[in-house]
Coordinates of C-alpha atoms in Angstrom, one line a residue:
M1 CA 85.8 107.9 189.7
S2 CA 88.5 109.9 191.5
P3 CA 87.5 113.5 192.1
P4 CA 89.7 116.0 190.2
S5 CA 91.2 117.4 193.3
E6 CA 92.5 114.1 194.6
L7 CA 96.3 113.8 194.5
L8 CA 98.0 111.2 192.2
D9 CA 100.8 108.9 193.2
P10 CA 103.8 108.8 190.8
V11 CA 103.9 105.9 188.4
D12 CA 106.5 103.3 189.3
E13 CA 109.2 103.7 186.6
S14 CA 111.4 100.8 187.7
W15 CA 111.0 99.0 184.3
S16 CA 113.0 98.8 181.1
R17 CA 110.7 97.8 178.2
A18 CA 107.2 98.7 177.3
L19 CA 104.8 97.8 174.6
A20 CA 102.1 100.4 173.8
V21 CA 99.0 98.9 172.2
V22 CA 96.2 101.3 171.1
A23 CA 93.5 101.4 168.4
H24 CA 94.5 104.2 166.1
P25 CA 97.3 106.4 164.9
D26 CA 97.1 109.6 167.2
D27 CA 95.6 107.7 170.2
L28 CA 99.0 107.8 172.0
E29 CA 99.7 111.4 170.9
Y30 CA 96.7 112.8 172.7
G31 CA 98.5 112.9 176.0
A32 CA 100.6 109.7 176.5
A33 CA 103.3 110.6 174.0
A34 CA 104.8 113.1 176.5
A35 CA 105.2 110.3 179.0
V36 CA 106.7 108.1 176.4
A37 CA 109.2 110.9 175.6
R38 CA 110.1 111.1 179.3
W39 CA 110.7 107.3 179.5
T40 CA 112.8 107.1 176.3
R41 CA 114.9 109.9 177.7
Q42 CA 115.5 107.6 180.6
G43 CA 116.8 104.9 178.3
K44 CA 113.6 102.7 178.3
R45 CA 112.7 100.8 175.1
I46 CA 109.2 101.4 173.9
T47 CA 107.5 99.8 170.9
Y48 CA 104.2 101.0 169.4
C49 CA 101.5 98.5 168.3
L50 CA 98.4 99.9 166.5
A51 CA 95.4 97.7 166.0
T52 CA 94.3 99.7 162.9
S53 CA 95.9 102.0 160.4
G54 CA 93.3 104.7 161.1
E55 CA 92.1 104.4 157.5
A56 CA 88.5 105.6 158.4
G57 CA 89.6 108.6 160.3
I58 CA 89.7 111.3 157.6
D59 CA 86.3 112.0 156.0
A60 CA 87.7 113.7 152.9
I61 CA 90.3 111.0 152.1
A62 CA 89.4 107.5 151.0
P63 CA 90.6 104.6 153.3
E64 CA 92.9 103.2 150.7
T65 CA 94.8 106.4 150.7
A66 CA 94.3 107.5 154.3
G67 CA 95.7 104.2 155.8
P68 CA 99.2 104.5 154.4
L69 CA 99.2 108.2 155.1
R70 CA 98.3 107.8 158.7
E71 CA 100.9 105.0 159.2
A72 CA 103.5 107.4 157.9
E73 CA 102.3 110.1 160.2
E74 CA 102.3 107.7 163.2
R75 CA 105.9 106.7 162.5
A76 CA 107.0 110.3 162.3
G77 CA 105.3 111.2 165.5
A78 CA 106.7 108.2 167.3
A79 CA 110.3 109.1 166.2
L80 CA 109.9 112.5 167.9
V81 CA 109.4 110.9 171.2
G82 CA 112.2 108.3 170.8
V83 CA 110.2 105.4 169.4
D84 CA 111.7 103.7 166.3
E85 CA 109.6 100.6 166.1
V86 CA 105.9 100.9 165.1
E87 CA 103.7 98.1 163.9
F88 CA 100.2 97.8 162.6
L89 CA 98.0 94.7 163.2
G90 CA 95.6 95.4 160.3
H91 CA 92.2 95.3 162.1
P92 CA 89.6 97.5 160.4
D93 CA 89.3 101.0 161.6
G94 CA 86.0 102.0 163.2
V95 CA 84.7 98.4 163.6
I96 CA 87.3 96.8 165.8
E97 CA 85.7 93.6 167.3
Y98 CA 86.6 92.3 170.8
G99 CA 87.3 88.6 170.3
L100 CA 89.8 85.8 170.0
N101 CA 91.5 87.1 166.9
L102 CA 92.3 90.4 168.5
R103 CA 93.3 88.8 171.9
R104 CA 95.6 86.4 169.9
D105 CA 97.2 89.3 168.0
I106 CA 97.9 91.1 171.2
A107 CA 99.3 88.1 173.0
R108 CA 101.5 87.4 170.0
A109 CA 102.9 91.0 170.1
V110 CA 103.5 90.7 173.9
R111 CA 105.3 87.4 173.5
R112 CA 107.5 88.8 170.6
H113 CA 108.4 92.1 172.3
R114 CA 108.5 90.7 176.0
P115 CA 107.7 94.0 177.7
D116 CA 107.9 94.6 181.4
V117 CA 104.7 96.8 181.1
V118 CA 102.0 97.4 178.5
I119 CA 100.6 100.8 177.8
T120 CA 97.1 101.3 176.4
G121 CA 94.3 103.9 176.2
N122 CA 91.1 104.4 178.1
H123 CA 88.9 101.4 177.7
H124 CA 86.0 102.5 179.9
D125 CA 82.6 103.5 178.6
T126 CA 83.2 107.2 179.2
W127 CA 86.0 109.7 179.5
G128 CA 83.9 111.2 182.4
P129 CA 80.3 112.4 182.9
G130 CA 78.7 113.2 179.7
A131 CA 81.7 112.2 177.5
P132 CA 81.1 108.8 175.9
N133 CA 84.2 106.8 174.7
Q134 CA 84.5 105.5 171.2
A135 CA 83.7 101.9 170.4
D136 CA 87.2 100.9 169.1
H137 CA 88.8 102.2 172.3
I138 CA 86.5 100.1 174.5
A139 CA 87.0 96.9 172.5
L140 CA 90.7 97.3 172.0
G141 CA 91.3 98.2 175.7
R142 CA 89.5 95.1 176.9
A143 CA 91.3 93.0 174.5
V144 CA 94.7 94.4 175.7
I145 CA 94.0 93.4 179.3
D146 CA 92.9 90.0 178.3
G147 CA 95.6 89.5 175.7
V148 CA 98.4 90.4 178.1
R149 CA 97.1 87.7 180.5
D150 CA 96.8 85.3 177.5
A151 CA 100.4 85.9 176.7
A152 CA 101.4 84.4 180.0
N153 CA 99.4 81.2 179.7
R154 CA 101.0 78.6 177.5
W155 CA 97.7 76.7 177.2
V156 CA 95.8 79.6 175.6
F157 CA 96.5 80.1 171.9
R158 CA 98.8 77.1 171.7
E159 CA 99.6 77.9 168.1
L160 CA 101.8 80.7 169.4
L161 CA 104.1 78.0 170.8
D162 CA 104.3 76.5 167.3
E163 CA 105.5 79.9 166.1
G164 CA 108.4 79.8 168.6
L165 CA 106.8 82.3 171.0
A166 CA 107.2 81.3 174.6
P167 CA 104.8 82.6 177.3
W168 CA 105.7 86.0 178.7
R169 CA 104.2 87.8 181.7
A170 CA 104.0 91.5 181.8
A171 CA 103.8 93.0 185.3
R172 CA 101.1 95.6 184.7
V173 CA 99.0 97.5 182.2
L174 CA 99.2 101.3 182.3
V175 CA 95.9 102.8 181.1
A176 CA 96.4 106.4 179.9
S177 CA 93.7 109.0 180.5
S178 CA 91.4 106.7 182.4
P179 CA 88.7 108.2 184.5
L180 CA 89.8 105.9 187.3
A181 CA 93.4 107.0 187.2
A182 CA 95.2 107.1 190.6
H183 CA 98.7 107.6 189.3
G184 CA 100.4 110.1 187.1
V185 CA 103.7 111.0 185.4
D186 CA 105.4 114.4 185.4
V187 CA 105.7 115.4 181.8
T188 CA 106.7 119.0 182.2
A189 CA 110.2 118.5 180.7
T190 CA 108.8 116.5 177.7
F191 CA 105.6 118.3 177.1
D192 CA 106.9 120.0 173.9
E193 CA 108.0 116.6 172.5
G194 CA 104.4 115.4 173.1
V195 CA 103.0 118.4 171.2
A196 CA 105.4 117.9 168.4
S197 CA 104.4 114.2 168.1
L198 CA 100.7 115.1 167.8
R199 CA 101.5 117.8 165.2
A200 CA 103.2 115.2 163.1
H201 CA 99.7 114.0 162.3
E202 CA 99.3 116.9 159.9
E203 CA 96.7 115.5 157.5
Y204 CA 94.6 114.0 160.3
L205 CA 94.5 117.3 162.1
R206 CA 93.6 119.2 159.0
G207 CA 90.7 116.8 158.5
L208 CA 89.4 117.7 162.0
G209 CA 88.7 121.3 160.9
E210 CA 88.4 124.1 163.3
N211 CA 87.9 122.7 166.8
A212 CA 89.8 122.4 170.0
M213 CA 91.8 119.4 168.9
S214 CA 93.1 121.1 165.9
D215 CA 95.4 123.2 168.1
P216 CA 97.7 120.5 169.6
E217 CA 99.5 122.7 172.2
K218 CA 96.3 124.3 173.5
F219 CA 94.4 121.0 173.7
L220 CA 97.2 119.0 175.3
A221 CA 97.9 121.9 177.8
E222 CA 94.3 121.9 178.9
V223 CA 94.4 118.2 179.6
A224 CA 97.9 118.1 181.2
R225 CA 97.6 121.1 183.6
P226 CA 94.9 119.6 185.8
V227 CA 96.9 116.4 186.0
G228 CA 100.1 118.2 186.8
A229 CA 98.2 120.0 189.6
R230 CA 97.3 116.7 191.2
L231 CA 101.0 115.7 190.9
G232 CA 102.4 119.0 192.2
T233 CA 104.0 119.7 188.8
R234 CA 103.1 121.9 185.7
Y235 CA 102.1 119.2 183.3
G236 CA 101.2 115.6 183.9
V237 CA 99.7 112.4 182.3
A238 CA 97.3 110.3 184.4
F239 CA 97.3 106.5 184.4
E240 CA 95.1 103.8 185.8
I241 CA 97.4 100.9 186.8
I242 CA 96.1 97.3 186.4
N243 CA 98.4 94.8 188.2
L244 CA 98.5 91.4 186.6

């Protein structure tokens, strides 16, 4: 893992379209949304694709009610950072399985949206020493990397050809908040939009109760300041870049 003091290289922003694929509503909002706001300001087109509806994420609300509620919160938060297209793949929250069905769904989304790059969240076992990652994030992130490669191979998931979806090759995957990040994005100018995007998840945040994550601005600032220091800016978002 990179030591915290190591400088980060700026992310190459010479692309026009991105597909962001994550496990849950709020995954992008815990940091990456500020980078999304920067990119949509630049005129880039970004689409959100959520594996689940986050229906198991609020202890006091039954999944049948929480799912539609969290989908609405995700769409509201996405709009605040310039994203107007949000789709949900319908995989079960909390028990995402890495496998062919998930890889196929991701490959299908890549072929439909034809992005230059794909954005996802940390798929590694930990966030850092003593901070284990969540099972859905690990399974989804692994499937994103493989599904993006599958999208480029016409002989994998041939049924996608029957759906009229030609192979599409994305150049790279940008993994937000990875412990192996060597690149970063200056989000000083769009930090407030990122905070607003997380605050749009009102019911979810209320369900967290009194903890660090229930104060979006404080939490995001504590994460973004050290990254910004490694970029020479006030606030930043770190990315691991996987070239395909």
